[in-house]
Amino acid sequence: GIQVEQSPPDLILQEGANSTLRCNFSDSVNNLQWFHQNPWGQLINLFYIPSGTKQNGRLSATTVATERYSLLYISSSQTTDSGVYFCAVEDMRFGAGTRLTVKP
Amino acid sequence: DADVTQTPRNRITKTGKRIMLECSQTKGHDRMYWYRQDPGLGLRLIYYSFDVKDINKGEISDGYSVSRQAQAKFSLSLESAIPNQTALYFCATSDWARTTGELFFGEGSRLTVL
């Protein structure tokens, strides 16, 4: 099956800093999503992005399907951005996540 | 009310007991999924269903069974619970009949097997 790898596994930022999270996948995909799991365990959809670029406020995502990776950008980070960020492909396979901690 | 509802939200049980986790959705989506989350391992797919008559095993189906009672209901059973099934379980839905399959999750069911 498709392998999904996320990096870095952990990231600590000061409030206001920018960050880039990466998701590599081992085969072509028709479906890629990014999620945020907040400290209460809720999984929140961020982007559905099998290819191209999307932006939503301080967050944006880019998927380069031909090179099998996706990037999630967080600008001007806030403490509420803390949590774990997952990418998932084909509704079936999740990466292990990036744990983000934003310090005030 | 949540679009994807899981019950119970928390459950503590003993080894060997039968447990059922239930999921219902009001989104009208055709596909439903059960995932398991363990610390540091992300989410792993247990079972998925494309419609009422279609059930498929996921990556880690051993020790679990499912039932799709209606388009809106998908339950997960542990016939004889064991401690390594202690985890956070998520139900999700997606709509491939009309759109392209974005996943929507319930709030999770935390199961502890003693």
Tab-separated table of C-alpha atoms in Angstrom:
chain	number	residue	atom	x	y	z
A	1	GLY	CA	0.000	0.000	0.000
A	2	ILE	CA	0.866	3.651	-0.206
A	3	GLN	CA	3.345	4.875	2.387
A	4	VAL	CA	2.900	8.349	3.873
A	5	GLU	CA	5.691	10.117	5.706
A	6	GLN	CA	5.421	13.436	7.506
A	7	SER	CA	8.186	15.711	8.656
A	8	PRO	CA	9.242	17.015	11.025
A	9	PRO	CA	7.700	14.812	13.725
A	10	ASP	CA	7.826	17.635	16.246
A	11	LEU	CA	8.038	21.391	15.864
A	12	ILE	CA	8.221	24.098	18.516
A	13	LEU	CA	7.671	27.718	17.515
A	14	GLN	CA	7.366	31.090	19.123
A	15	GLU	CA	4.109	32.851	18.482
A	16	GLY	CA	4.307	34.833	15.257
A	17	ALA	CA	6.760	32.520	13.506
A	18	ASN	CA	6.118	30.778	10.193
A	19	SER	CA	6.426	27.052	9.546
A	20	THR	CA	6.296	24.471	6.772
A	21	LEU	CA	5.097	20.911	7.285
A	22	ARG	CA	5.802	18.251	4.692
A	23	CYS	CA	3.956	15.114	3.582
A	24	ASN	CA	5.628	12.637	1.208
A	25	PHE	CA	3.721	9.771	-0.367
A	26	SER	CA	5.018	6.760	-2.229
A	27	ASP	CA	2.590	6.513	-5.156
A	28	SER	CA	0.264	8.658	-7.208
A	29	VAL	CA	-2.925	9.651	-5.418
A	30	ASN	CA	-6.338	11.014	-6.348
A	31	ASN	CA	-7.151	12.362	-2.915
A	32	LEU	CA	-5.014	14.148	-0.307
A	33	GLN	CA	-6.192	15.985	2.759
A	34	TRP	CA	-4.671	17.874	5.668
A	35	PHE	CA	-6.189	17.758	9.156
A	36	HIS	CA	-5.540	19.451	12.472
A	37	GLN	CA	-6.126	17.491	15.662
A	38	ASN	CA	-6.631	19.949	18.481
A	39	PRO	CA	-5.592	19.282	22.083
A	40	TRP	CA	-9.100	17.936	22.798
A	41	GLY	CA	-8.708	15.259	20.133
A	42	GLN	CA	-11.026	16.701	17.496
A	43	LEU	CA	-9.992	16.224	13.870
A	44	ILE	CA	-10.651	19.276	11.768
A	45	ASN	CA	-10.447	19.410	7.990
A	46	LEU	CA	-7.976	21.993	6.760
A	47	PHE	CA	-7.569	21.304	3.047
A	48	TYR	CA	-8.670	18.843	0.425
A	49	ILE	CA	-5.806	19.230	-2.047
A	50	PRO	CA	-4.908	16.398	-4.453
A	51	SER	CA	-2.994	18.934	-6.549
A	52	GLY	CA	-2.320	22.653	-6.787
A	53	THR	CA	-2.392	25.345	-4.126
A	54	LYS	CA	-5.091	26.541	-1.749
A	55	GLN	CA	-5.163	29.208	0.910
A	56	ASN	CA	-7.377	29.763	3.914
A	57	GLY	CA	-6.385	32.714	6.052
A	58	ARG	CA	-2.958	32.137	7.590
A	59	LEU	CA	-2.811	28.586	6.266
A	60	SER	CA	-2.010	27.456	2.777
A	61	ALA	CA	-1.199	24.139	1.165
A	62	THR	CA	0.496	23.001	-2.000
A	63	THR	CA	0.518	19.531	-3.499
A	64	VAL	CA	2.944	18.607	-6.265
A	65	ALA	CA	1.399	15.351	-7.353
A	66	THR	CA	4.067	14.524	-9.945
A	67	GLU	CA	6.745	14.685	-7.249
A	68	ARG	CA	4.584	13.029	-4.595
A	69	TYR	CA	4.630	15.580	-1.835
A	70	SER	CA	2.436	18.153	-0.179
A	71	LEU	CA	3.347	21.124	1.985
A	72	LEU	CA	1.299	22.892	4.636
A	73	TYR	CA	2.334	26.457	5.436
A	74	ILE	CA	1.370	28.185	8.658
A	75	SER	CA	2.133	31.890	8.822
A	76	SER	CA	2.133	34.144	11.889
A	77	SER	CA	1.506	31.156	14.141
A	78	GLN	CA	-0.766	31.465	17.167
A	79	THR	CA	-1.020	29.355	20.307
A	80	THR	CA	-4.337	28.015	19.006
A	81	ASP	CA	-2.430	26.425	16.104
A	82	SER	CA	-0.916	23.915	18.547
A	83	GLY	CA	-1.842	20.291	18.054
A	84	VAL	CA	-1.042	17.533	15.606
A	85	TYR	CA	-1.237	17.957	11.856
A	86	PHE	CA	-1.965	14.919	9.706
A	87	CYS	CA	-1.999	14.344	5.996
A	88	ALA	CA	-4.059	11.500	4.586
A	89	VAL	CA	-4.236	9.983	1.120
A	90	GLU	CA	-7.100	8.161	-0.590
A	91	ASP	CA	-9.164	8.276	2.665
A	92	MET	CA	-7.183	5.246	3.743
A	93	ARG	CA	-3.656	6.051	4.799
A	94	PHE	CA	-2.518	8.635	7.309
A	95	GLY	CA	0.925	9.883	8.114
A	96	ALA	CA	2.153	9.735	11.709
A	97	GLY	CA	1.646	13.469	12.052
A	98	THR	CA	3.617	16.569	12.999
A	99	ARG	CA	3.142	17.746	16.574
A	100	LEU	CA	3.229	21.537	16.630
A	101	THR	CA	3.668	23.523	19.826
A	102	VAL	CA	3.360	27.299	19.612
A	103	LYS	CA	4.667	29.127	22.656
A	104	PRO	CA	3.417	32.580	23.670
B	1	ASP	CA	-25.940	18.614	16.708
B	2	ALA	CA	-22.826	17.018	15.235
B	3	ASP	CA	-23.067	15.689	11.680
B	4	VAL	CA	-21.161	12.529	12.663
B	5	THR	CA	-22.048	11.198	16.113
B	6	GLN	CA	-20.201	8.486	17.983
B	7	THR	CA	-21.423	6.643	21.068
B	8	PRO	CA	-20.169	6.035	23.645
B	9	ARG	CA	-17.576	8.793	23.919
B	10	ASN	CA	-15.732	7.008	26.679
B	11	ARG	CA	-15.837	3.380	27.776
B	12	ILE	CA	-13.883	1.312	30.244
B	13	THR	CA	-14.291	-2.436	30.015
B	14	LYS	CA	-12.587	-5.670	30.990
B	15	THR	CA	-10.684	-8.207	28.951
B	16	GLY	CA	-12.993	-10.665	27.202
B	17	LYS	CA	-16.061	-8.429	27.119
B	18	ARG	CA	-17.948	-7.667	23.919
B	19	ILE	CA	-18.012	-3.989	23.020
B	20	MET	CA	-19.912	-2.101	20.343
B	21	LEU	CA	-19.101	1.420	19.195
B	22	GLU	CA	-21.789	3.122	17.183
B	23	CYS	CA	-21.636	5.821	14.556
B	24	SER	CA	-24.460	7.713	12.919
B	25	GLN	CA	-24.356	10.515	10.372
B	26	THR	CA	-26.786	13.119	9.111
B	27	LYS	CA	-24.656	14.208	6.143
B	28	GLY	CA	-26.193	11.775	3.661
B	29	HIS	CA	-22.745	10.485	2.708
B	30	ASP	CA	-22.340	7.101	1.052
B	31	ARG	CA	-19.008	6.051	2.544
B	32	MET	CA	-18.234	5.376	6.201
B	33	TYR	CA	-15.003	4.415	7.939
B	34	TRP	CA	-13.641	3.280	11.291
B	35	TYR	CA	-10.129	4.280	12.316
B	36	ARG	CA	-8.037	3.618	15.360
B	37	GLN	CA	-5.540	6.108	16.811
B	38	ASP	CA	-2.644	5.103	19.039
B	39	PRO	CA	-0.121	7.633	20.367
B	40	GLY	CA	2.573	8.401	17.797
B	41	LEU	CA	1.049	6.211	15.082
B	42	GLY	CA	-1.475	8.467	13.422
B	43	LEU	CA	-4.776	6.922	12.386
B	44	ARG	CA	-5.062	3.428	10.973
B	45	LEU	CA	-8.019	2.146	9.001
B	46	ILE	CA	-9.950	-0.762	10.532
B	47	TYR	CA	-12.935	-1.180	8.175
B	48	TYR	CA	-14.694	0.866	5.549
B	49	SER	CA	-17.992	0.683	3.733
B	50	PHE	CA	-18.815	2.206	0.340
B	51	ASP	CA	-22.528	1.542	0.746
B	52	VAL	CA	-24.893	-0.628	2.788
B	53	LYS	CA	-23.994	-3.797	0.882
B	54	ASP	CA	-20.264	-3.175	0.673
B	55	ILE	CA	-17.906	-3.796	3.614
B	56	ASN	CA	-14.130	-3.904	3.287
B	57	LYS	CA	-11.267	-4.703	5.622
B	58	GLY	CA	-8.707	-2.052	6.289
B	59	GLU	CA	-5.139	-2.220	7.483
B	60	ILE	CA	-5.880	-3.606	10.969
B	61	SER	CA	-9.188	-5.511	10.906
B	62	ASP	CA	-8.179	-8.529	13.033
B	63	GLY	CA	-10.185	-8.654	16.265
B	64	TYR	CA	-12.885	-6.310	14.927
B	65	SER	CA	-16.134	-6.661	13.024
B	66	VAL	CA	-18.547	-4.089	11.606
B	67	SER	CA	-22.149	-3.743	10.558
B	68	ARG	CA	-23.638	-1.156	8.195
B	69	GLN	CA	-27.239	-1.191	9.380
B	70	ALA	CA	-28.339	1.667	7.125
B	71	GLN	CA	-26.691	4.318	5.011
B	72	ALA	CA	-26.489	6.505	8.096
B	73	LYS	CA	-25.277	3.925	10.632
B	74	PHE	CA	-22.014	2.016	10.900
B	75	SER	CA	-21.078	0.123	14.071
B	76	LEU	CA	-17.782	-1.399	15.161
B	77	SER	CA	-17.662	-4.461	17.434
B	78	LEU	CA	-14.916	-5.996	19.488
B	79	GLU	CA	-16.101	-9.545	20.110
B	80	SER	CA	-13.666	-10.222	22.946
B	81	ALA	CA	-11.789	-7.107	23.965
B	82	ILE	CA	-8.097	-7.269	24.847
B	83	PRO	CA	-5.870	-4.619	26.467
B	84	ASN	CA	-3.974	-3.773	23.265
B	85	GLN	CA	-7.277	-2.608	21.777
B	86	THR	CA	-7.151	0.316	24.183
B	87	ALA	CA	-7.167	3.315	21.839
B	88	LEU	CA	-9.086	6.288	20.504
B	89	TYR	CA	-11.535	5.230	17.796
B	90	PHE	CA	-12.862	7.535	15.097
B	91	CYS	CA	-15.719	7.167	12.688
B	92	ALA	CA	-15.641	9.188	9.461
B	93	THR	CA	-17.780	9.735	6.394
B	94	SER	CA	-17.167	10.881	2.853
B	95	ASP	CA	-19.344	11.641	-0.131
B	96	TRP	CA	-17.998	10.043	-3.295
B	97	ALA	CA	-21.406	9.843	-4.940
B	98	ARG	CA	-21.654	13.607	-5.431
B	99	THR	CA	-18.220	15.077	-4.679
B	100	THR	CA	-14.632	13.947	-4.365
B	101	GLY	CA	-14.451	12.322	-0.986
B	102	GLU	CA	-13.405	14.804	1.684
B	103	LEU	CA	-13.407	13.036	5.069
B	104	PHE	CA	-15.490	14.254	7.999
B	105	PHE	CA	-14.829	12.840	11.457
B	106	GLY	CA	-16.841	12.186	14.574
B	107	GLU	CA	-15.498	13.329	17.928
B	108	GLY	CA	-13.978	9.974	18.812
B	109	SER	CA	-14.646	7.158	21.276
B	110	ARG	CA	-11.990	6.495	23.892
B	111	LEU	CA	-11.904	2.801	24.813
B	112	THR	CA	-9.920	1.398	27.717
B	113	VAL	CA	-9.633	-2.374	28.121
B	114	LEU	CA	-8.391	-3.476	31.525
